[in-house]
PDB file of C-alpha atoms in Angstrom:
ATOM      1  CA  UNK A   1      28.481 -58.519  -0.861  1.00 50.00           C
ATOM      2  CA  UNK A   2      28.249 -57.163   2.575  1.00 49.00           C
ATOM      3  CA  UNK A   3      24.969 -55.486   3.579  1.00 47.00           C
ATOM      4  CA  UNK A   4      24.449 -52.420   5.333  1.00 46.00           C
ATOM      5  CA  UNK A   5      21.700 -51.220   7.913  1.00 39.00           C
ATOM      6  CA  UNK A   6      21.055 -47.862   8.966  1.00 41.00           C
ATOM      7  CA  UNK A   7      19.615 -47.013  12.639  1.00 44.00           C
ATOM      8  CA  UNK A   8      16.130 -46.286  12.693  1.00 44.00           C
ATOM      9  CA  UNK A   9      15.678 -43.224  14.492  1.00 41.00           C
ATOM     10  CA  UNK A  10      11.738 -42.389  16.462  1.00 45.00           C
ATOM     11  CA  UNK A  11      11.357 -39.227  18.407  1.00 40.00           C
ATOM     12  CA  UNK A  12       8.060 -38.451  20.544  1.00 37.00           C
ATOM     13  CA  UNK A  13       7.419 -35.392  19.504  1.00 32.00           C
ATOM     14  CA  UNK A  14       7.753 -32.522  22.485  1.00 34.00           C
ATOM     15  CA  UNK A  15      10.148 -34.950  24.646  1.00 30.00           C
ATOM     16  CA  UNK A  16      13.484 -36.732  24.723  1.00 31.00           C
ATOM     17  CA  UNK A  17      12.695 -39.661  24.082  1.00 35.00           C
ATOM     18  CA  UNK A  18      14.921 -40.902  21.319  1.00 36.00           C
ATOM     19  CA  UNK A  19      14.104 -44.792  19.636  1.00 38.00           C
ATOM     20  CA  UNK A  20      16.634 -46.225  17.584  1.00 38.00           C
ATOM     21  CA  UNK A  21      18.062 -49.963  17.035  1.00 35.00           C
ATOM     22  CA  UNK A  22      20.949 -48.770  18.556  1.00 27.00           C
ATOM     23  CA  UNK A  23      21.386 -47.659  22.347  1.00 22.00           C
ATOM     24  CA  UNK A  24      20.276 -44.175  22.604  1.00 22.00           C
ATOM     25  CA  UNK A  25      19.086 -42.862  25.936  1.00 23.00           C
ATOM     26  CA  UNK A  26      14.999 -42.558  26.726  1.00 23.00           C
ATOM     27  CA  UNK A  27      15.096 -39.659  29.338  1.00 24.00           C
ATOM     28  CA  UNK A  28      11.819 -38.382  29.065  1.00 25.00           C
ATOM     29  CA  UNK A  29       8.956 -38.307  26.680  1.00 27.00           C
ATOM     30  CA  UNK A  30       5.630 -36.224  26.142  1.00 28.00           C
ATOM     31  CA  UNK A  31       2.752 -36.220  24.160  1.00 27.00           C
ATOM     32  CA  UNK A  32       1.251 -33.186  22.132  1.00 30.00           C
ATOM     33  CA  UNK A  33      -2.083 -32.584  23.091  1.00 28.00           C
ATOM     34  CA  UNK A  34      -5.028 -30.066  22.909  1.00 29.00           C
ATOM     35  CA  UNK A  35      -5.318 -28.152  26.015  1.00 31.00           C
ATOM     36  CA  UNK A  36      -8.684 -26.825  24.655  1.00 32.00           C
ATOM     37  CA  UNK A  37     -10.995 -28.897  27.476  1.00 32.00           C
ATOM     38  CA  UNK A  38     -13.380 -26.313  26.135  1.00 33.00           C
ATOM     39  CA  UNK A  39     -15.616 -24.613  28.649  1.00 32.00           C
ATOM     40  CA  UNK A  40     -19.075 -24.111  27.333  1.00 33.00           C
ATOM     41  CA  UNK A  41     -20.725 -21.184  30.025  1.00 33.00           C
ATOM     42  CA  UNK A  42     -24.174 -20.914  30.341  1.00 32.00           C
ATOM     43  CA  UNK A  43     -26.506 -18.545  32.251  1.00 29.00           C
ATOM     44  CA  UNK A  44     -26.801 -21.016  34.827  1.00 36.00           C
ATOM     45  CA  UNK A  45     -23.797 -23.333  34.570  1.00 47.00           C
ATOM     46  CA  UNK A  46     -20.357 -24.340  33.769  1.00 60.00           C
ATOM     47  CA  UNK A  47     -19.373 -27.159  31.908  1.00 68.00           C
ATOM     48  CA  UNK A  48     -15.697 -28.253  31.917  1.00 76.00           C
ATOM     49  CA  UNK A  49     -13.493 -30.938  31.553  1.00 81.00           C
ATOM     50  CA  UNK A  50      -9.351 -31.222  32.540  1.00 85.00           C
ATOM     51  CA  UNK A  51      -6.787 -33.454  31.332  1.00 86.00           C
ATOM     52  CA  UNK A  52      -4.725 -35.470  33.991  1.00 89.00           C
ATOM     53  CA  UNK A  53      -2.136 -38.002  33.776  1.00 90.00           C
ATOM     54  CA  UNK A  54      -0.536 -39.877  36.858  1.00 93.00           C
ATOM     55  CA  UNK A  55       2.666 -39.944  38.044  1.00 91.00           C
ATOM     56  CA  UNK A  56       4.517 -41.868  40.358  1.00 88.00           C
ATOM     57  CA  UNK A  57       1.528 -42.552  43.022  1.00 87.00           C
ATOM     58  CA  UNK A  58      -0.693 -40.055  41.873  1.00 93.00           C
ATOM     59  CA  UNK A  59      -2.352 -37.952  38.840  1.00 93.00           C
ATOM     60  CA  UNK A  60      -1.738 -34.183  37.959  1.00 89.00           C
ATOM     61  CA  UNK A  61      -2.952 -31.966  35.672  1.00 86.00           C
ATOM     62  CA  UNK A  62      -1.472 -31.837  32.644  1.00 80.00           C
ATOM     63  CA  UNK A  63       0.745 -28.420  31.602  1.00 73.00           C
ATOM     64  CA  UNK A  64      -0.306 -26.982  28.809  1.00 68.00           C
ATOM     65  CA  UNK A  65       2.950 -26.275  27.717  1.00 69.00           C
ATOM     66  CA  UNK A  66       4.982 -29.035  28.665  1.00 71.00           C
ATOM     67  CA  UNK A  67       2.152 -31.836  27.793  1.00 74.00           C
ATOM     68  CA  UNK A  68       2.320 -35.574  28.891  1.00 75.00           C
ATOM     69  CA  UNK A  69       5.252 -36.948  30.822  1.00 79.00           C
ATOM     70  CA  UNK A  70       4.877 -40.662  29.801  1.00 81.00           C
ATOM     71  CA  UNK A  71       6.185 -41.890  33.089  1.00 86.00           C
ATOM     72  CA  UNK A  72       6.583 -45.639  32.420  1.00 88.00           C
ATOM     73  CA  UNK A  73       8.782 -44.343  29.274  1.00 80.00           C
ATOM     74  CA  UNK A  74      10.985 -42.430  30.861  1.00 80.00           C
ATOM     75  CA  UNK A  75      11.534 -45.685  33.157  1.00 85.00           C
ATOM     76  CA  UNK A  76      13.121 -47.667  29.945  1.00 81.00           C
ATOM     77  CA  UNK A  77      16.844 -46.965  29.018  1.00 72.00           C
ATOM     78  CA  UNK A  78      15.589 -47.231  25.742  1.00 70.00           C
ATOM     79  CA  UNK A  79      12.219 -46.838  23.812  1.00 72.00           C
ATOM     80  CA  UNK A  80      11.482 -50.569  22.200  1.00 80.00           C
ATOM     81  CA  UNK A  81       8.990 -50.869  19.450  1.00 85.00           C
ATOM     82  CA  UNK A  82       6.293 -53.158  19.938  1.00 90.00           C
ATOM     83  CA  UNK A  83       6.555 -52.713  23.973  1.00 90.00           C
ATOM     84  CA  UNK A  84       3.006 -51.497  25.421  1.00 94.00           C
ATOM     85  CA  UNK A  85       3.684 -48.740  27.438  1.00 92.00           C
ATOM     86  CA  UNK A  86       1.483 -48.407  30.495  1.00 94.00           C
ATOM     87  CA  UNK A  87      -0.214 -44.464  30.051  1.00 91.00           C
ATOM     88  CA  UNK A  88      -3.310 -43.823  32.486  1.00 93.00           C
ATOM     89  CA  UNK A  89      -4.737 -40.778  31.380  1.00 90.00           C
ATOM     90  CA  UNK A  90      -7.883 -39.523  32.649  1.00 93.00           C
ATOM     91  CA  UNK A  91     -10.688 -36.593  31.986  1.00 91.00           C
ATOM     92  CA  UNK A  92     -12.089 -35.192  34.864  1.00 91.00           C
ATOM     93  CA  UNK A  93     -15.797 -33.097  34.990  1.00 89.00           C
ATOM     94  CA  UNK A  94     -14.035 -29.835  37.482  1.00 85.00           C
ATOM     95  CA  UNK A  95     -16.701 -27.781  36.613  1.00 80.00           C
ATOM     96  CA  UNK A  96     -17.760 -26.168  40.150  1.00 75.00           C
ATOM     97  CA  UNK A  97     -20.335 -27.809  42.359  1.00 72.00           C
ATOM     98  CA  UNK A  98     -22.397 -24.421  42.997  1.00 69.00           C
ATOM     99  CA  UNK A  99     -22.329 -23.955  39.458  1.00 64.00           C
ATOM    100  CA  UNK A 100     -21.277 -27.523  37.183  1.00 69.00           C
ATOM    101  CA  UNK A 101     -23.544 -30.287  35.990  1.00 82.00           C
ATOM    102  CA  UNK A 102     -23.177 -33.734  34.686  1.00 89.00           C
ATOM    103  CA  UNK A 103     -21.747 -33.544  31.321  1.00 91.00           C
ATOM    104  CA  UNK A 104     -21.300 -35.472  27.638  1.00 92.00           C
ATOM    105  CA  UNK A 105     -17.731 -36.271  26.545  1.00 92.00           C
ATOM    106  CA  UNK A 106     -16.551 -36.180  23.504  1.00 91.00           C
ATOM    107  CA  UNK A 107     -12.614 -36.777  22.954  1.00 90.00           C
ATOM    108  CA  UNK A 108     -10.908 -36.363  19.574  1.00 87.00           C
ATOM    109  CA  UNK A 109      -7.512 -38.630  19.324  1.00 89.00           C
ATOM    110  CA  UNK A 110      -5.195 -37.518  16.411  1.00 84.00           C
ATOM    111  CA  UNK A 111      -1.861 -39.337  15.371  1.00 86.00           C
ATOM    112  CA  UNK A 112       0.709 -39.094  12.571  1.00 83.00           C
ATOM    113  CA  UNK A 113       4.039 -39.151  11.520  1.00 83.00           C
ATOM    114  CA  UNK A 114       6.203 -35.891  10.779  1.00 78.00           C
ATOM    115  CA  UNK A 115      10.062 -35.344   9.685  1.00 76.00           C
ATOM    116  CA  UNK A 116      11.702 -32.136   9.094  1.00 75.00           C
ATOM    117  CA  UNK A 117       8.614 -30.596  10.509  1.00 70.00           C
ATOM    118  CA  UNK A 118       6.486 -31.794   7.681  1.00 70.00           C
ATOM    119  CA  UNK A 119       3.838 -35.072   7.784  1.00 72.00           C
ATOM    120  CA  UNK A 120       4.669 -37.746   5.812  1.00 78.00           C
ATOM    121  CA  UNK A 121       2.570 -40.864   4.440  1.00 82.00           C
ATOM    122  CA  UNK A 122       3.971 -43.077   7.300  1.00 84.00           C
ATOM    123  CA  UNK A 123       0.073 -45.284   8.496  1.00 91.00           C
ATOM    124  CA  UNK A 124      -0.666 -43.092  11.544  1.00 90.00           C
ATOM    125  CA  UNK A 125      -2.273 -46.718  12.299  1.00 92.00           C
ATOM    126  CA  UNK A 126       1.151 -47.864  13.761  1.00 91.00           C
ATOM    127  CA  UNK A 127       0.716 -45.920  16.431  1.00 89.00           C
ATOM    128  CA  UNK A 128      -1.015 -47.550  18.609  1.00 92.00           C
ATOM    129  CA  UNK A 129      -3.277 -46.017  21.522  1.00 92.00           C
ATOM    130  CA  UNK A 130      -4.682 -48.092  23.977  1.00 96.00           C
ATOM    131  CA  UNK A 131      -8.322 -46.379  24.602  1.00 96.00           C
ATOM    132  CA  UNK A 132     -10.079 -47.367  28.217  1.00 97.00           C
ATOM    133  CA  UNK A 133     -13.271 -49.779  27.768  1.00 94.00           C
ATOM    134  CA  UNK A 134     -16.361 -47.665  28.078  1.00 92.00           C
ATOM    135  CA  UNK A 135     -15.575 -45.089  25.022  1.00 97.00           C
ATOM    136  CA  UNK A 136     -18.027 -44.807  22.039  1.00 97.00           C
ATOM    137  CA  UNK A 137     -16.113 -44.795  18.974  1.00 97.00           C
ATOM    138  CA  UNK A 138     -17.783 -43.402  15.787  1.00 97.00           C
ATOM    139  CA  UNK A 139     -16.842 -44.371  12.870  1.00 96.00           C
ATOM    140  CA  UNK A 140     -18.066 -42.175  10.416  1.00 95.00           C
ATOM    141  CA  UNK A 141     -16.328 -39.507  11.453  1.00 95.00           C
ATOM    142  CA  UNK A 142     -13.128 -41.276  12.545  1.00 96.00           C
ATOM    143  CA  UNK A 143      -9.802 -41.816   9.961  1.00 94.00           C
ATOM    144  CA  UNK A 144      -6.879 -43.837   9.725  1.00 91.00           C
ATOM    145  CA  UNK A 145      -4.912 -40.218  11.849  1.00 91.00           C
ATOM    146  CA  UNK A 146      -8.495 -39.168  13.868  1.00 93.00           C
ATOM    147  CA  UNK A 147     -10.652 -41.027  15.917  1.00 95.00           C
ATOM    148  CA  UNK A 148     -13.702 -39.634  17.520  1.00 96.00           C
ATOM    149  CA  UNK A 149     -14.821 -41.448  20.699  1.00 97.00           C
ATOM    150  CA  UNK A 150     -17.868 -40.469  23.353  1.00 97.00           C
ATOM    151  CA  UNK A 151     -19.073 -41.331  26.768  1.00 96.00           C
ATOM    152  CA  UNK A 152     -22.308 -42.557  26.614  1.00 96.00           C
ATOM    153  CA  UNK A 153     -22.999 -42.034  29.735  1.00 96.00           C
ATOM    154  CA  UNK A 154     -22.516 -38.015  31.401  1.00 94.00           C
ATOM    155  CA  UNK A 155     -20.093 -37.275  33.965  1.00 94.00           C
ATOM    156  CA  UNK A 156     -20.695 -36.007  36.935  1.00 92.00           C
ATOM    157  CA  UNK A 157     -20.153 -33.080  38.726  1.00 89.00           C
ATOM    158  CA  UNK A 158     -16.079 -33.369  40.111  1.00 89.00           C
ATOM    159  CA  UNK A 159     -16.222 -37.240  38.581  1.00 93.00           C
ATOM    160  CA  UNK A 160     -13.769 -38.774  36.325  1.00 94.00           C
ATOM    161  CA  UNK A 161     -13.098 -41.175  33.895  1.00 96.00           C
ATOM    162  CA  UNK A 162     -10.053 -43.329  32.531  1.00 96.00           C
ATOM    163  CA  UNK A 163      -9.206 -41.986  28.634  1.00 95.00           C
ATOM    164  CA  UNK A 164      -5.807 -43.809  27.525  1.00 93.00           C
ATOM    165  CA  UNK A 165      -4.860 -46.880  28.826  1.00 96.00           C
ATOM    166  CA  UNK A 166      -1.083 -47.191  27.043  1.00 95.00           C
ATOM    167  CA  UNK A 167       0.860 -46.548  24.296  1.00 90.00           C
ATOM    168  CA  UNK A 168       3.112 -48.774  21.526  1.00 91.00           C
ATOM    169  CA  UNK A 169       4.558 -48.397  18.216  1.00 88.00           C
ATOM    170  CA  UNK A 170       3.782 -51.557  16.264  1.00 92.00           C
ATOM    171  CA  UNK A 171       6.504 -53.494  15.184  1.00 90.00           C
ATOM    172  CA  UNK A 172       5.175 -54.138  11.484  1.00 91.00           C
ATOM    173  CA  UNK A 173       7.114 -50.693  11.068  1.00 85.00           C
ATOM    174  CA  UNK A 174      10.556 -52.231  11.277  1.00 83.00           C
ATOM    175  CA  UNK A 175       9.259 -54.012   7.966  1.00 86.00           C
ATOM    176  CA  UNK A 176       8.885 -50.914   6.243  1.00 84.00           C
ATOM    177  CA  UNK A 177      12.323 -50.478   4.454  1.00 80.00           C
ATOM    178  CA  UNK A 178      13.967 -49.721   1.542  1.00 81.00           C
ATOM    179  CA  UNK A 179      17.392 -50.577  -0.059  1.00 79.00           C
ATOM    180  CA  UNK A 180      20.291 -49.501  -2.067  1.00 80.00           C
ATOM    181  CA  UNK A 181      22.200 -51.706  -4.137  1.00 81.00           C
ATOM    182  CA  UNK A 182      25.834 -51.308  -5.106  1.00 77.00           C
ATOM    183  CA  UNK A 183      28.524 -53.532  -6.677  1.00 76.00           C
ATOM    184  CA  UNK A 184      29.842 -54.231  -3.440  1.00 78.00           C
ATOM    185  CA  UNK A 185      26.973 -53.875  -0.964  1.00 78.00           C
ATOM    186  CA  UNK A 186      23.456 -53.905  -0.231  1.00 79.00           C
ATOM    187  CA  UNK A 187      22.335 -50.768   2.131  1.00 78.00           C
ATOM    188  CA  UNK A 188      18.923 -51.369   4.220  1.00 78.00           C
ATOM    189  CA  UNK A 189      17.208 -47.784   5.744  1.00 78.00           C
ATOM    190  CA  UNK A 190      14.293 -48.000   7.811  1.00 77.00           C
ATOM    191  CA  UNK A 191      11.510 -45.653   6.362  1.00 80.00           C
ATOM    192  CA  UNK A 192      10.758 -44.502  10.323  1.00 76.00           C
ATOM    193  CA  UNK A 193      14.296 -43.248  11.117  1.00 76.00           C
ATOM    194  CA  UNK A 194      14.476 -39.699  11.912  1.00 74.00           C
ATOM    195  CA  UNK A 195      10.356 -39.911  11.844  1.00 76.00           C
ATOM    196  CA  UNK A 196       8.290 -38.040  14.922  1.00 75.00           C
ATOM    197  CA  UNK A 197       5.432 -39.263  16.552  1.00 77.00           C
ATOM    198  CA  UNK A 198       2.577 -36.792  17.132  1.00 77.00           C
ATOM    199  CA  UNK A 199      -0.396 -37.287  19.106  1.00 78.00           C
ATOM    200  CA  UNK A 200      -3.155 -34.756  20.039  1.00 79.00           C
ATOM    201  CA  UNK A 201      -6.015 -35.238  22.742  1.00 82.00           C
ATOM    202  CA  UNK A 202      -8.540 -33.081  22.503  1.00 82.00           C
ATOM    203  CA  UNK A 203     -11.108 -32.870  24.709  1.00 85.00           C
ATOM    204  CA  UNK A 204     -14.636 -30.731  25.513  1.00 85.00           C
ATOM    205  CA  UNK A 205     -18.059 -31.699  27.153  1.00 86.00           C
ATOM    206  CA  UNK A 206     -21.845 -30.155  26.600  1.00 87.00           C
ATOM    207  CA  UNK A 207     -24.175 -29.799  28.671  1.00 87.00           C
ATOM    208  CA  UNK A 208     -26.926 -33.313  29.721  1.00 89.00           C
ATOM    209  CA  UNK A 209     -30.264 -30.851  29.602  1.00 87.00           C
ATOM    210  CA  UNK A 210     -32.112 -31.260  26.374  1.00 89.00           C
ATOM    211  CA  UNK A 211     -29.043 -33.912  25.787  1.00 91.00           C
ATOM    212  CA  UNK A 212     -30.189 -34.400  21.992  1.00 93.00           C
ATOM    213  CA  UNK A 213     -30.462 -30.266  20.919  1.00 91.00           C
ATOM    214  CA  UNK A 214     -27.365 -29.858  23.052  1.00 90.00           C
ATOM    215  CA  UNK A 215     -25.502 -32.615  21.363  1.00 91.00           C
ATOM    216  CA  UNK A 216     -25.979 -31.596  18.323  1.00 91.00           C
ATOM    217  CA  UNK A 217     -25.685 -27.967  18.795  1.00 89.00           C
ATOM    218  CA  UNK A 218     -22.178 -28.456  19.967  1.00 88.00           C
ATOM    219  CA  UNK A 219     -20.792 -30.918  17.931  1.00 90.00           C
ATOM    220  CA  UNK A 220     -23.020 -31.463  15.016  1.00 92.00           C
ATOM    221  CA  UNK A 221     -23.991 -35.212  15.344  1.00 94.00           C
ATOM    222  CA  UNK A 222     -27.910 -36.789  15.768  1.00 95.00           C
ATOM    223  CA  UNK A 223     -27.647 -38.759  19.194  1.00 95.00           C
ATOM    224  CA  UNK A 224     -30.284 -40.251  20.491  1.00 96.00           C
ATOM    225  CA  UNK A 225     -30.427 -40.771  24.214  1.00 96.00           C
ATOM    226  CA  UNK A 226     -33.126 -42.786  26.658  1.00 95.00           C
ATOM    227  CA  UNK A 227     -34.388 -39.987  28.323  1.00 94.00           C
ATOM    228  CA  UNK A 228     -34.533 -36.097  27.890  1.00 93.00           C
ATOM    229  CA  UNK A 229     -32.103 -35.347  30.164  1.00 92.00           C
ATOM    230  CA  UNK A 230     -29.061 -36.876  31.384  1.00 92.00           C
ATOM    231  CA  UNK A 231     -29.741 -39.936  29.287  1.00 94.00           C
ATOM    232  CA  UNK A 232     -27.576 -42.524  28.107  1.00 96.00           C
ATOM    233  CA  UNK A 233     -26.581 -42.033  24.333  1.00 96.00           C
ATOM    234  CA  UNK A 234     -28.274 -44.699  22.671  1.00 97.00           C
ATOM    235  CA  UNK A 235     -27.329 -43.877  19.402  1.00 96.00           C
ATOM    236  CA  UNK A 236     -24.859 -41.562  17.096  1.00 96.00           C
ATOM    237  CA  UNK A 237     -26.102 -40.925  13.541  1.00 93.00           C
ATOM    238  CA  UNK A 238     -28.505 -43.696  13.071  1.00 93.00           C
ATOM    239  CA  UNK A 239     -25.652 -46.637  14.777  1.00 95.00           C
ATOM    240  CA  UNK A 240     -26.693 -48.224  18.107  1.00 95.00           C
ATOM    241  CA  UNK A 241     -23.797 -47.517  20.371  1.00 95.00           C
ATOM    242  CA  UNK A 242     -25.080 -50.761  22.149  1.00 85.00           C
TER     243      UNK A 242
END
């Protein structure tokens, strides 16, 4: 009985990159994101935070509309599953010295599977993103597609901090098949061919004065920090972050 396999096909969602068992190009590939660093004014100051990624020798802000450039991808002829991807993104406090203060983090990761422009039950947990040490993540309001993650610490006026370290696909999903039998052959399909990968960063900040009210003012969560101001976060509903 002869047995037949169908290619696999991945697409990053927004780019070029094409992943499939056979040789298809990887040209260029970007991530979907939320440009929405969102700035929080005040009477007396600004708080904002920006999205950068580097490139070749150096980082740049991301476009809004074009979105991540996943460098080290582009590098690779073709996209292999399971490969870690080297991705250095970084968020960066550019709210104005005259006017910015040190600021809480909070950055919202989102993943998931789409074909045909719809989602589809494919575990959003195969897609793995490599998060920087440093980053709170809270579980109770994280899922299998969102996690939530905070500095503890606040960032600076014009300081910044490492976000995403790299990004894989696991290779558990080249076990996820299913198969057609016929009197004269067996046909394998990969459940991830023709598949899209998205991914969303989102990313916003609140101010370190009266870090508690602010806290939970902006993003509705009980942190508890070691001092009034510009404290370290301590704790996120009732779990030491420790």
């Amino acid at each position: 009985m002869k047995k037949l396999y169908k290619n696999p096909l991945l697409i990053l969602i927004l780019g070029l990159v094409v992943i499939s068992a056979g040789s298809i190009t990887a040209t260029r590939a970007a991530m979907v994101y939320q440009s929405a660093a969102e700035r929080v004014n005040f009477s007396t100051a600004e708080i904002s935070v920006e999205i950068k990624e580097l490139v070749d020798n150096g980082y740049v802000t991301v476009d809004e509309q074009k979105g991540l450039s996943f460098p080290e991808v582009a590098k690779d002829q073709n996209f292999k599953i399971g490969k870690k991807y080297p991705e250095s993104v970084k968020l960066v406090n550019n709210s104005k010295e005259e006017t910015g203060y040190s600021e809480y983090v909070r950055v919202v990761l989102r993943k998931s599977w789409y074909k045909d422009g719809k989602s589809t039950d494919l575990d959003p947990s195969l897609i793995n993103i490599e998060v920087a040490d440093g980053w709170y993540k809270n579980e109770a309001e994280s899922t299998a597609e969102q996690s939530v993650y905070y500095m503890l610490t606040p960032l600076g006026c014009g300081k910044e901090v490492e976000f995403v370290k790299s990004i894989s696909v696991d290779n558990k999903v080249t076990n996820l098949i299913t198969q057609k039998e016929t009197e004269t052959s067996i046909e394998t399909e990969y459940l991830y061919s023709g598949e899209s990968l998205f991914v969303q960063i989102q990313a916003d900040a609140v101010q370190t004065h009266n870090a508690e009210d602010a806290i939970y003012a902006a993003w509705g969560v009980k942190a508890k920090c070691d001092t009034a101001d510009d404290g370290k976060i301590i704790s996120i509903s009732g779990v030491n972050t420790q």
